[in-house]
PDB file of C-alpha atoms in Angstrom:
ATOM      1  CA  MET A  70      -5.212   5.175  -2.692  1.00  0.00           C
ATOM      2  CA  ARG A  71      -4.361   6.066  -5.926  1.00  0.00           C
ATOM      3  CA  ILE A  72      -4.122  10.002  -6.695  1.00  0.00           C
ATOM      4  CA  GLY A  73      -4.893  12.290  -9.960  1.00  0.00           C
ATOM      5  CA  HIS A  74      -7.909   9.758 -11.444  1.00  0.00           C
ATOM      6  CA  GLN A  75     -11.077  10.968 -12.530  1.00  0.00           C
ATOM      7  CA  ALA A  76     -14.384   9.559 -12.967  1.00  0.00           C
ATOM      8  CA  PHE A  77     -14.706   7.831 -16.594  1.00  0.00           C
ATOM      9  CA  ASN A  78     -17.133   5.683 -18.440  1.00  0.00           C
ATOM     10  CA  ALA A  79     -16.178   1.839 -18.948  1.00  0.00           C
ATOM     11  CA  GLY A  80     -15.650   2.149 -23.116  1.00  0.00           C
ATOM     12  CA  TYR A  81     -12.182   4.490 -22.486  1.00  0.00           C
ATOM     13  CA  PHE A  82     -11.112   2.845 -19.116  1.00  0.00           C
ATOM     14  CA  SER A  83      -8.711   0.522 -20.616  1.00  0.00           C
ATOM     15  CA  LEU A  84      -7.466   3.008 -22.907  1.00  0.00           C
ATOM     16  CA  PHE A  85      -6.911   5.364 -19.963  1.00  0.00           C
ATOM     17  CA  LEU A  86      -4.850   2.695 -17.988  1.00  0.00           C
ATOM     18  CA  LEU A  87      -2.527   2.162 -21.151  1.00  0.00           C
ATOM     19  CA  PHE A  88      -1.577   5.995 -21.147  1.00  0.00           C
ATOM     20  CA  VAL A  89      -1.249   6.367 -17.338  1.00  0.00           C
ATOM     21  CA  CYS A  90       0.903   3.002 -17.207  1.00  0.00           C
ATOM     22  CA  ASN A  91       2.997   4.286 -19.995  1.00  0.00           C
ATOM     23  CA  PHE A  92       3.286   8.441 -20.032  1.00  0.00           C
ATOM     24  CA  LEU A  93       1.457   9.320 -16.968  1.00  0.00           C
ATOM     25  CA  HIS A  94       3.407   7.112 -14.581  1.00  0.00           C
ATOM     26  CA  ALA A  95       0.763   5.500 -12.330  1.00  0.00           C
ATOM     27  CA  GLN A  96       1.364   5.684  -8.734  1.00  0.00           C
ATOM     28  CA  ASP A  97       2.087   2.585  -6.662  1.00  0.00           C
ATOM     29  CA  PRO A  98      -0.949   0.772  -4.724  1.00  0.00           C
ATOM     30  CA  GLN A  99      -1.422   2.733  -1.482  1.00  0.00           C
ATOM     31  CA  PHE A 100      -3.042   0.751   1.457  1.00  0.00           C
ATOM     32  CA  THR A 101      -5.077   2.960   4.007  1.00  0.00           C
ATOM     33  CA  GLN A 102      -3.971   0.618   6.916  1.00  0.00           C
ATOM     34  CA  THR A 103      -0.360   1.163   6.499  1.00  0.00           C
ATOM     35  CA  TYR A 104       0.870  -0.848   9.463  1.00  0.00           C
ATOM     36  CA  SER A 105      -1.314  -3.782   8.533  1.00  0.00           C
ATOM     37  CA  SER A 106       0.704  -4.035   5.190  1.00  0.00           C
ATOM     38  CA  ALA A 107       3.771  -3.194   7.151  1.00  0.00           C
ATOM     39  CA  LEU A 108       6.479  -4.993   5.189  1.00  0.00           C
ATOM     40  CA  TYR A 109       4.721  -3.525   1.755  1.00  0.00           C
ATOM     41  CA  ALA A 110       4.915  -0.098   3.286  1.00  0.00           C
ATOM     42  CA  ASN A 111       8.612  -0.161   4.483  1.00  0.00           C
ATOM     43  CA  PRO A 112      11.010  -2.878   4.246  1.00  0.00           C
ATOM     44  CA  ALA A 113      12.512  -1.439   7.605  1.00  0.00           C
ATOM     45  CA  PHE A 114       9.056  -2.798   9.343  1.00  0.00           C
ATOM     46  CA  THR A 115      10.791  -6.487   8.646  1.00  0.00           C
ATOM     47  CA  GLY A 116      11.027  -8.046  12.269  1.00  0.00           C
ATOM     48  CA  SER A 117       9.263  -4.889  14.018  1.00  0.00           C
ATOM     49  CA  ALA A 118       6.403  -7.894  15.691  1.00  0.00           C
ATOM     50  CA  GLY A 119       9.309  -9.163  17.580  1.00  0.00           C
ATOM     51  CA  GLN A 120       8.099 -12.848  16.621  1.00  0.00           C
ATOM     52  CA  GLY A 121       7.166 -14.317  13.660  1.00  0.00           C
ATOM     53  CA  ARG A 122       4.009 -12.625  11.548  1.00  0.00           C
ATOM     54  CA  VAL A 123       1.726 -13.045   9.006  1.00  0.00           C
ATOM     55  CA  GLN A 124      -0.533 -10.354   7.153  1.00  0.00           C
ATOM     56  CA  ALA A 125      -2.932 -10.162   4.622  1.00  0.00           C
ATOM     57  CA  ALA A 126      -4.848  -7.191   3.132  1.00  0.00           C
ATOM     58  CA  GLN A 127      -7.375  -6.854   0.476  1.00  0.00           C
ATOM     59  CA  ARG A 128      -8.448  -3.181  -0.664  1.00  0.00           C
ATOM     60  CA  ILE A 129     -11.234  -2.618  -3.288  1.00  0.00           C
ATOM     61  CA  GLN A 130     -11.235   0.777  -4.565  1.00  0.00           C
ATOM     62  CA  TRP A 131     -14.077   2.715  -6.098  1.00  0.00           C
ATOM     63  CA  PRO A 132     -16.403  -0.760  -7.003  1.00  0.00           C
ATOM     64  CA  GLU A 133     -19.020   1.179  -8.480  1.00  0.00           C
ATOM     65  CA  ILE A 134     -16.723   2.568 -11.107  1.00  0.00           C
ATOM     66  CA  PRO A 135     -16.603   0.084 -13.905  1.00  0.00           C
ATOM     67  CA  GLY A 136     -12.944  -1.368 -14.017  1.00  0.00           C
ATOM     68  CA  SER A 137     -12.309  -0.546 -10.365  1.00  0.00           C
ATOM     69  CA  PHE A 138      -8.944  -1.511  -8.593  1.00  0.00           C
ATOM     70  CA  TYR A 139      -8.342  -4.792  -6.694  1.00  0.00           C
ATOM     71  CA  THR A 140      -5.102  -4.825  -4.711  1.00  0.00           C
ATOM     72  CA  THR A 141      -4.270  -7.842  -2.283  1.00  0.00           C
ATOM     73  CA  HIS A 142      -0.908  -7.882  -0.015  1.00  0.00           C
ATOM     74  CA  ILE A 143       0.282 -11.141   1.817  1.00  0.00           C
ATOM     75  CA  GLY A 144       3.566 -10.806   3.885  1.00  0.00           C
ATOM     76  CA  ALA A 145       5.281 -12.462   6.368  1.00  0.00           C
ATOM     77  CA  ASP A 146       8.217 -12.206   8.448  1.00  0.00           C
ATOM     78  CA  ILE A 147      10.319 -13.843  11.246  1.00  0.00           C
ATOM     79  CA  THR A 148      13.040 -12.556  13.797  1.00  0.00           C
ATOM     80  CA  ASN A 149      15.573 -14.139  16.105  1.00  0.00           C
ATOM     81  CA  ASP A 150      17.954 -12.945  18.737  1.00  0.00           C
ATOM     82  CA  LYS A 151      20.547 -15.230  17.467  1.00  0.00           C
ATOM     83  CA  LEU A 152      20.310 -14.198  13.456  1.00  0.00           C
ATOM     84  CA  PRO A 153      22.167 -11.060  12.481  1.00  0.00           C
ATOM     85  CA  LEU A 154      19.183  -9.831   9.992  1.00  0.00           C
ATOM     86  CA  ASP A 155      15.350 -10.035   9.961  1.00  0.00           C
ATOM     87  CA  PHE A 156      13.771 -12.071   7.196  1.00  0.00           C
ATOM     88  CA  GLY A 157      10.343 -11.156   5.215  1.00  0.00           C
ATOM     89  CA  VAL A 158       8.504 -12.300   2.059  1.00  0.00           C
ATOM     90  CA  ASN A 159       5.913 -10.267   0.117  1.00  0.00           C
ATOM     91  CA  TYR A 160       3.257 -10.717  -2.547  1.00  0.00           C
ATOM     92  CA  ILE A 161       1.205  -7.872  -3.971  1.00  0.00           C
ATOM     93  CA  LEU A 162      -1.468  -8.603  -6.800  1.00  0.00           C
ATOM     94  CA  ASP A 163      -3.160  -5.693  -8.206  1.00  0.00           C
ATOM     95  CA  ASN A 164      -5.709  -5.800 -10.677  1.00  0.00           C
ATOM     96  CA  ALA A 165      -7.286  -3.075 -12.560  1.00  0.00           C
ATOM     97  CA  GLY A 166      -9.973  -2.904 -14.944  1.00  0.00           C
ATOM     98  CA  SER A 167     -11.384  -6.123 -14.361  1.00  0.00           C
ATOM     99  CA  GLY A 168      -8.472  -8.051 -15.788  1.00  0.00           C
ATOM    100  CA  THR A 169      -7.391  -5.227 -18.278  1.00  0.00           C
ATOM    101  CA  LEU A 170      -4.012  -4.427 -16.294  1.00  0.00           C
ATOM    102  CA  VAL A 171      -2.501  -7.023 -13.706  1.00  0.00           C
ATOM    103  CA  SER A 172       0.808  -6.836 -11.671  1.00  0.00           C
ATOM    104  CA  ASN A 173       2.240  -9.187  -9.560  1.00  0.00           C
ATOM    105  CA  THR A 174       5.165  -8.682  -7.149  1.00  0.00           C
ATOM    106  CA  ILE A 175       6.942 -11.035  -5.009  1.00  0.00           C
ATOM    107  CA  GLY A 176       9.704  -9.911  -3.066  1.00  0.00           C
ATOM    108  CA  LEU A 177      12.430 -10.337  -0.094  1.00  0.00           C
ATOM    109  CA  ASN A 178      12.633  -8.101   2.899  1.00  0.00           C
ATOM    110  CA  LEU A 179      15.835  -7.937   5.008  1.00  0.00           C
ATOM    111  CA  GLY A 180      15.609  -5.717   7.892  1.00  0.00           C
ATOM    112  CA  ARG A 181      18.152  -5.239  10.872  1.00  0.00           C
ATOM    113  CA  SER A 182      17.695  -3.619  14.610  1.00  0.00           C
ATOM    114  CA  PHE A 183      20.039  -1.337  16.381  1.00  0.00           C
ATOM    115  CA  ARG A 184      19.362  -0.272  20.077  1.00  0.00           C
ATOM    116  CA  ILE A 185      20.054   3.407  20.329  1.00  0.00           C
ATOM    117  CA  TYR A 186      19.228   3.915  24.051  1.00  0.00           C
ATOM    118  CA  GLU A 187      17.452   1.981  26.304  1.00  0.00           C
ATOM    119  CA  ASP A 188      13.798   2.291  24.538  1.00  0.00           C
ATOM    120  CA  LEU A 189      15.121   4.247  21.523  1.00  0.00           C
ATOM    121  CA  ALA A 190      16.127   1.791  18.504  1.00  0.00           C
ATOM    122  CA  LEU A 191      16.744   2.515  14.599  1.00  0.00           C
ATOM    123  CA  ARG A 192      15.259  -0.037  12.163  1.00  0.00           C
ATOM    124  CA  LEU A 193      16.875  -0.354   8.919  1.00  0.00           C
ATOM    125  CA  GLY A 194      15.659  -2.314   5.757  1.00  0.00           C
ATOM    126  CA  VAL A 195      15.879  -3.232   2.121  1.00  0.00           C
ATOM    127  CA  SER A 196      13.791  -5.011  -0.317  1.00  0.00           C
ATOM    128  CA  GLY A 197      14.321  -6.627  -3.746  1.00  0.00           C
ATOM    129  CA  SER A 198      11.206  -7.662  -5.822  1.00  0.00           C
ATOM    130  CA  PHE A 199      10.601  -9.221  -9.031  1.00  0.00           C
ATOM    131  CA  ASN A 200       7.492  -7.722 -10.779  1.00  0.00           C
ATOM    132  CA  SER A 201       5.492  -8.612 -13.500  1.00  0.00           C
ATOM    133  CA  GLN A 202       2.724  -6.269 -15.335  1.00  0.00           C
ATOM    134  CA  ASN A 203       0.333  -8.107 -18.103  1.00  0.00           C
ATOM    135  CA  LEU A 204      -2.017  -6.156 -20.167  1.00  0.00           C
ATOM    136  CA  ASP A 205      -4.653  -8.028 -21.998  1.00  0.00           C
ATOM    137  CA  VAL A 206      -4.748  -6.160 -25.300  1.00  0.00           C
ATOM    138  CA  SER A 207      -8.065  -7.933 -26.064  1.00  0.00           C
ATOM    139  CA  LEU A 208      -9.708  -5.838 -23.321  1.00  0.00           C
ATOM    140  CA  LEU A 209      -8.347  -2.552 -24.466  1.00  0.00           C
ATOM    141  CA  THR A 210     -10.430  -0.269 -26.949  1.00  0.00           C
ATOM    142  CA  PHE A 211      -9.110   2.269 -29.287  1.00  0.00           C
ATOM    143  CA  GLY A 212     -10.330   5.469 -30.982  1.00  0.00           C
ATOM    144  CA  ASP A 213     -10.050   3.988 -34.713  1.00  0.00           C
ATOM    145  CA  GLN A 214     -12.599   1.434 -33.528  1.00  0.00           C
ATOM    146  CA  ILE A 215     -15.243   3.973 -32.814  1.00  0.00           C
ATOM    147  CA  ASP A 216     -17.937   4.530 -35.561  1.00  0.00           C
ATOM    148  CA  THR A 217     -19.969   7.413 -35.002  1.00  0.00           C
ATOM    149  CA  ARG A 218     -23.299   5.917 -35.244  1.00  0.00           C
ATOM    150  CA  TYR A 219     -22.770   2.183 -34.252  1.00  0.00           C
ATOM    151  CA  GLY A 220     -19.882   2.847 -32.081  1.00  0.00           C
ATOM    152  CA  PHE A 221     -17.072   0.455 -31.681  1.00  0.00           C
ATOM    153  CA  ILE A 222     -17.298  -1.758 -34.211  1.00  0.00           C
ATOM    154  CA  TYR A 223     -13.993  -1.481 -36.137  1.00  0.00           C
ATOM    155  CA  GLU A 224     -10.521  -3.769 -35.850  1.00  0.00           C
ATOM    156  CA  THR A 225      -8.185  -1.507 -34.324  1.00  0.00           C
ATOM    157  CA  GLN A 226      -4.846  -0.440 -35.903  1.00  0.00           C
ATOM    158  CA  GLN A 227      -3.237   0.152 -32.902  1.00  0.00           C
ATOM    159  CA  THR A 228      -0.402  -2.381 -31.690  1.00  0.00           C
ATOM    160  CA  ILE A 229       0.937  -2.907 -28.208  1.00  0.00           C
ATOM    161  CA  PRO A 230       4.643  -3.963 -28.716  1.00  0.00           C
ATOM    162  CA  SER A 231       5.399  -5.556 -25.420  1.00  0.00           C
ATOM    163  CA  PRO A 232       1.899  -6.234 -23.335  1.00  0.00           C
ATOM    164  CA  ILE A 233       4.109  -8.216 -20.717  1.00  0.00           C
ATOM    165  CA  VAL A 234       6.863  -6.049 -18.811  1.00  0.00           C
ATOM    166  CA  ARG A 235       9.090  -8.053 -16.236  1.00  0.00           C
ATOM    167  CA  TYR A 236      11.435  -5.963 -13.906  1.00  0.00           C
ATOM    168  CA  ILE A 237      13.553  -5.894 -10.585  1.00  0.00           C
ATOM    169  CA  ASN A 238      12.774  -3.223  -8.310  1.00  0.00           C
ATOM    170  CA  PHE A 239      14.361  -2.263  -4.863  1.00  0.00           C
ATOM    171  CA  ASN A 240      13.133  -0.552  -1.893  1.00  0.00           C
ATOM    172  CA  LEU A 241      14.911   0.920   0.924  1.00  0.00           C
ATOM    173  CA  GLY A 242      13.764   2.176   4.541  1.00  0.00           C
ATOM    174  CA  ALA A 243      14.194   3.270   8.188  1.00  0.00           C
ATOM    175  CA  VAL A 244      12.381   3.580  11.340  1.00  0.00           C
ATOM    176  CA  LEU A 245      13.229   5.402  14.284  1.00  0.00           C
ATOM    177  CA  HIS A 246      11.137   4.309  17.221  1.00  0.00           C
ATOM    178  CA  SER A 247      10.467   4.092  21.179  1.00  0.00           C
ATOM    179  CA  LYS A 248       7.597   3.103  23.003  1.00  0.00           C
ATOM    180  CA  VAL A 249       5.651   5.963  22.605  1.00  0.00           C
ATOM    181  CA  PHE A 250       6.329   7.199  19.341  1.00  0.00           C
ATOM    182  CA  LEU A 251       7.569   5.975  15.627  1.00  0.00           C
ATOM    183  CA  LEU A 252       9.127   7.791  12.550  1.00  0.00           C
ATOM    184  CA  ALA A 253       9.450   5.582   9.068  1.00  0.00           C
ATOM    185  CA  TYR A 254      10.604   6.881   5.823  1.00  0.00           C
ATOM    186  CA  ALA A 255      10.675   4.767   2.909  1.00  0.00           C
ATOM    187  CA  MET A 256      12.359   5.216  -0.556  1.00  0.00           C
ATOM    188  CA  HIS A 257      10.374   2.972  -3.239  1.00  0.00           C
ATOM    189  CA  ASN A 258      11.469   2.263  -6.979  1.00  0.00           C
ATOM    190  CA  ALA A 259      14.751   3.386  -5.728  1.00  0.00           C
ATOM    191  CA  ASN A 260      16.775   1.945  -8.970  1.00  0.00           C
ATOM    192  CA  ARG A 261      13.865   3.359 -11.260  1.00  0.00           C
ATOM    193  CA  PRO A 262      13.356   0.007 -13.284  1.00  0.00           C
ATOM    194  CA  THR A 263      11.728   0.659 -16.955  1.00  0.00           C
ATOM    195  CA  ASN A 264       8.159  -0.832 -17.328  1.00  0.00           C
ATOM    196  CA  SER A 265       6.835   0.469 -20.574  1.00  0.00           C
ATOM    197  CA  PHE A 266       4.205  -1.432 -22.598  1.00  0.00           C
ATOM    198  CA  MET A 267       5.229   0.832 -25.714  1.00  0.00           C
ATOM    199  CA  LEU A 268       9.259   0.015 -25.580  1.00  0.00           C
ATOM    200  CA  ALA A 269       9.373   3.688 -24.695  1.00  0.00           C
ATOM    201  CA  HIS A 270      12.171   4.794 -22.280  1.00  0.00           C
ATOM    202  CA  SER A 271       9.465   5.216 -19.538  1.00  0.00           C
ATOM    203  CA  ARG A 272      11.163   4.453 -15.924  1.00  0.00           C
ATOM    204  CA  LEU A 273       8.880   3.879 -12.829  1.00  0.00           C
ATOM    205  CA  PRO A 274       9.136   7.109 -10.611  1.00  0.00           C
ATOM    206  CA  VAL A 275      10.781   7.041  -6.976  1.00  0.00           C
ATOM    207  CA  ARG A 276       8.091   7.192  -4.228  1.00  0.00           C
ATOM    208  CA  HIS A 277       8.636   8.807  -0.893  1.00  0.00           C
ATOM    209  CA  SER A 278       6.841   7.779   2.107  1.00  0.00           C
ATOM    210  CA  LEU A 279       6.422   8.790   5.601  1.00  0.00           C
ATOM    211  CA  GLN A 280       4.456   7.642   8.621  1.00  0.00           C
ATOM    212  CA  GLY A 281       4.442   8.690  12.010  1.00  0.00           C
ATOM    213  CA  SER A 282       2.688   7.980  15.156  1.00  0.00           C
ATOM    214  CA  LEU A 283       2.542   9.236  18.691  1.00  0.00           C
ATOM    215  CA  ARG A 284       1.005   7.564  21.891  1.00  0.00           C
ATOM    216  CA  ILE A 285      -0.799  10.204  24.013  1.00  0.00           C
ATOM    217  CA  PHE A 286      -2.661   8.402  26.775  1.00  0.00           C
ATOM    218  CA  ASN A 287      -1.738   4.715  27.866  1.00  0.00           C
ATOM    219  CA  HIS A 288      -3.783   3.276  30.919  1.00  0.00           C
ATOM    220  CA  GLU A 289      -2.447  -0.380  31.923  1.00  0.00           C
ATOM    221  CA  ALA A 290      -5.396  -1.472  33.981  1.00  0.00           C
ATOM    222  CA  LYS A 291      -7.864  -4.609  33.520  1.00  0.00           C
ATOM    223  CA  ARG A 292      -8.782  -3.303  30.192  1.00  0.00           C
ATOM    224  CA  ASN A 293      -5.888  -2.045  28.487  1.00  0.00           C
ATOM    225  CA  SER A 294      -6.385   1.620  26.589  1.00  0.00           C
ATOM    226  CA  ARG A 295      -4.601   3.269  24.600  1.00  0.00           C
ATOM    227  CA  ILE A 296      -4.569   6.318  22.121  1.00  0.00           C
ATOM    228  CA  TYR A 297      -2.453   7.341  19.236  1.00  0.00           C
ATOM    229  CA  LEU A 298      -2.105  10.338  16.965  1.00  0.00           C
ATOM    230  CA  ASN A 299      -1.211   9.120  13.237  1.00  0.00           C
ATOM    231  CA  ALA A 300       0.118  10.846   9.928  1.00  0.00           C
ATOM    232  CA  ALA A 301       1.283   9.410   6.676  1.00  0.00           C
ATOM    233  CA  TYR A 302       2.936  11.551   3.561  1.00  0.00           C
ATOM    234  CA  ALA A 303       3.950  10.130   0.198  1.00  0.00           C
ATOM    235  CA  LYS A 304       4.925  11.691  -2.588  1.00  0.00           C
ATOM    236  CA  GLN A 305       5.521  10.064  -6.115  1.00  0.00           C
ATOM    237  CA  GLN A 306       6.483  12.632  -8.909  1.00  0.00           C
ATOM    238  CA  ASP A 307       3.369  14.824  -9.356  1.00  0.00           C
ATOM    239  CA  PHE A 308       1.280  12.658  -7.068  1.00  0.00           C
ATOM    240  CA  LYS A 309       0.985  13.312  -3.578  1.00  0.00           C
ATOM    241  CA  TYR A 310      -1.119  12.790  -0.479  1.00  0.00           C
ATOM    242  CA  PHE A 311      -1.205  13.296   3.515  1.00  0.00           C
ATOM    243  CA  MET A 312      -3.471  11.581   5.852  1.00  0.00           C
ATOM    244  CA  ALA A 313      -3.942  12.172   9.663  1.00  0.00           C
ATOM    245  CA  GLY A 314      -5.826  10.977  12.043  1.00  0.00           C
ATOM    246  CA  VAL A 315      -6.526   9.140  15.667  1.00  0.00           C
ATOM    247  CA  SER A 316      -6.824   5.400  16.767  1.00  0.00           C
ATOM    248  CA  ALA A 317      -7.515   3.975  20.093  1.00  0.00           C
ATOM    249  CA  LEU A 318      -7.481   0.846  21.457  1.00  0.00           C
ATOM    250  CA  HIS A 319      -9.681  -0.564  24.473  1.00  0.00           C
ATOM    251  CA  GLY A 320      -9.396  -3.968  25.566  1.00  0.00           C
ATOM    252  CA  LYS A 321      -9.489  -5.905  22.358  1.00  0.00           C
ATOM    253  CA  TRP A 322     -11.306  -3.177  20.372  1.00  0.00           C
ATOM    254  CA  LYS A 323      -9.822  -1.121  18.096  1.00  0.00           C
ATOM    255  CA  ILE A 324     -11.391   2.338  16.341  1.00  0.00           C
ATOM    256  CA  GLY A 325      -9.736   5.033  14.630  1.00  0.00           C
ATOM    257  CA  VAL A 326     -11.116   7.888  12.343  1.00  0.00           C
ATOM    258  CA  SER A 327      -8.591   9.445   9.640  1.00  0.00           C
ATOM    259  CA  TYR A 328      -8.773  12.270   7.091  1.00  0.00           C
ATOM    260  CA  ARG A 329      -7.136  12.188   3.700  1.00  0.00           C
ATOM    261  CA  ASP A 330      -6.589  15.534   2.046  1.00  0.00           C
ATOM    262  CA  ARG A 331      -9.052  16.514  -0.215  1.00  0.00           C
ATOM    263  CA  ASN A 332     -10.076  13.054  -0.835  1.00  0.00           C
ATOM    264  CA  SER A 333     -12.023  10.920   1.694  1.00  0.00           C
ATOM    265  CA  TYR A 334     -12.990  10.637   5.309  1.00  0.00           C
ATOM    266  CA  ILE A 335     -11.994   7.172   7.009  1.00  0.00           C
ATOM    267  CA  GLY A 336     -13.251   5.073   9.469  1.00  0.00           C
ATOM    268  CA  LEU A 337     -11.750   1.926  11.002  1.00  0.00           C
ATOM    269  CA  LEU A 338     -12.807  -0.996  13.167  1.00  0.00           C
ATOM    270  CA  GLY A 339     -10.399  -3.893  14.617  1.00  0.00           C
ATOM    271  CA  PHE A 340     -10.170  -6.808  17.111  1.00  0.00           C
ATOM    272  CA  VAL A 341      -7.031  -7.516  18.494  1.00  0.00           C
ATOM    273  CA  THR A 342      -5.474 -10.346  20.336  1.00  0.00           C
ATOM    274  CA  LYS A 343      -1.931 -11.447  21.295  1.00  0.00           C
ATOM    275  CA  SER A 344      -1.985 -13.986  18.607  1.00  0.00           C
ATOM    276  CA  PHE A 345      -4.562 -12.221  16.094  1.00  0.00           C
ATOM    277  CA  SER A 346      -5.841  -9.377  15.003  1.00  0.00           C
ATOM    278  CA  VAL A 347      -8.624  -8.343  12.022  1.00  0.00           C
ATOM    279  CA  SER A 348      -9.628  -4.816  10.988  1.00  0.00           C
ATOM    280  CA  TYR A 349     -11.804  -3.122   8.626  1.00  0.00           C
ATOM    281  CA  SER A 350     -11.884   0.779   6.978  1.00  0.00           C
ATOM    282  CA  TYR A 351     -14.032   2.476   4.733  1.00  0.00           C
ATOM    283  CA  ASP A 352     -13.272   5.508   2.355  1.00  0.00           C
ATOM    284  CA  TYR A 353     -15.739   8.041   2.297  1.00  0.00           C
ATOM    285  CA  THR A 354     -14.940   9.793  -0.816  1.00  0.00           C
ATOM    286  CA  ILE A 355     -15.479  13.376  -0.574  1.00  0.00           C
ATOM    287  CA  SER A 356     -13.618  14.637  -3.779  1.00  0.00           C
ATOM    288  CA  ARG A 357     -14.911  15.151  -7.451  1.00  0.00           C
ATOM    289  CA  LEU A 358     -15.198  11.804  -7.621  1.00  0.00           C
ATOM    290  CA  THR A 359     -18.085  11.787  -5.139  1.00  0.00           C
ATOM    291  CA  GLN A 360     -19.984   8.861  -3.781  1.00  0.00           C
ATOM    292  CA  ALA A 361     -21.140   7.252  -7.067  1.00  0.00           C
ATOM    293  CA  THR A 362     -17.755   5.281  -6.808  1.00  0.00           C
ATOM    294  CA  ALA A 363     -19.144   3.678  -3.628  1.00  0.00           C
ATOM    295  CA  GLY A 364     -15.778   4.768  -1.461  1.00  0.00           C
ATOM    296  CA  SER A 365     -13.069   2.116  -0.900  1.00  0.00           C
ATOM    297  CA  HIS A 366     -13.387  -0.823   1.268  1.00  0.00           C
ATOM    298  CA  GLU A 367     -10.042  -2.595   3.070  1.00  0.00           C
ATOM    299  CA  ILE A 368      -9.910  -5.366   5.608  1.00  0.00           C
ATOM    300  CA  ALA A 369      -6.800  -6.870   7.184  1.00  0.00           C
ATOM    301  CA  LEU A 370      -5.802  -9.931   9.114  1.00  0.00           C
ATOM    302  CA  ALA A 371      -2.684 -10.821  10.875  1.00  0.00           C
ATOM    303  CA  PHE A 372      -1.636 -13.662  12.942  1.00  0.00           C
ATOM    304  CA  TYR A 373       1.030 -13.901  15.420  1.00  0.00           C
ATOM    305  CA  PHE A 374       3.503 -16.998  16.383  1.00  0.00           C
ATOM    306  CA  GLY A 375       6.557 -17.793  18.480  1.00  0.00           C
ATOM    307  CA  LYS A 376       8.526 -16.672  21.349  1.00  0.00           C
ATOM    308  CA  MET A 377       8.864 -12.793  21.741  1.00  0.00           C
ATOM    309  CA  GLN A 378      12.836 -11.983  21.131  1.00  0.00           C
ATOM    310  CA  GLU A 379      13.768  -9.673  23.859  1.00  0.00           C
ATOM    311  CA  LYS A 380      17.057  -8.410  22.537  1.00  0.00           C
ATOM    312  CA  ARG A 381      15.663  -6.716  20.061  1.00  0.00           C
ATOM    313  CA  ALA A 382      13.489  -3.686  20.400  1.00  0.00           C
ATOM    314  CA  SER A 383       9.818  -4.280  18.576  1.00  0.00           C
ATOM    315  CA  ILE A 384       7.042  -1.806  18.171  1.00  0.00           C
ATOM    316  CA  PRO A 385       4.244  -2.763  20.300  1.00  0.00           C
ATOM    317  CA  TRP A 386       1.588  -0.932  18.025  1.00  0.00           C
ATOM    318  CA  MET A 387       1.954  -2.998  14.995  1.00  0.00           C
TER     319      MET A 387
END
């Protein structure tokens, strides 16, 4: 999910990207299935599965608009009662404008769990990442290329001083949880690194995010059933969003519906086992972008391995 973008034609998409990245402070990529990209959503989720975990997610946003957004996440983490910290690695590939702007992020997560009282626990986490943004100048178009009769026919005089930007980034997070609730907070881009292609003083704005889940029903029978209320909020400079919904797990099947404030309705379907899960969600756009965007698709996979660690409190709905 990205907030604040409007529909536009293909001829001006790359120019739009340039200005967004340098002057409007574009938002970080956001996944609808927050817990399916846990290590990206909050470094404090590192080790929260209670065993080894590998997650992968692919988001395709607005596929009918020329130059749509494709975002891929791969993360893995491990936890062990004998180690003082939990460890994780993250990789994000964000492709905007059919290769016009490609961002790569690779990072290391560290987490620690503290049991407060019985099932109540606090998790703290930090992540550091190396980030690279590559702007393909050959795919950009500018106003001085336009002929009023024939369109884009001229060579541009516009120059991009630094089409490749590299920087180090840090994120912080905390999660308070028990068997029936979860409350998470993360501060992304805590060091506010510079990420301008124009050699201007442009620092990445801090992104604050909150997630919460509450279990309102639990029936442990032959086919285990659970119902959760979920909410998420994020703010990055002038952009913000709120999402709320409900999800249910019955046996090995998971379904859910959510509403993103003034933007979309979301449906979720998943299949869950002890060692594997797969889920698909679709964002039905209701904003001024309309359904001409074809909404957004997101698919997520997770694999779990190794023995459950008993001394540290895990988060069962992750």
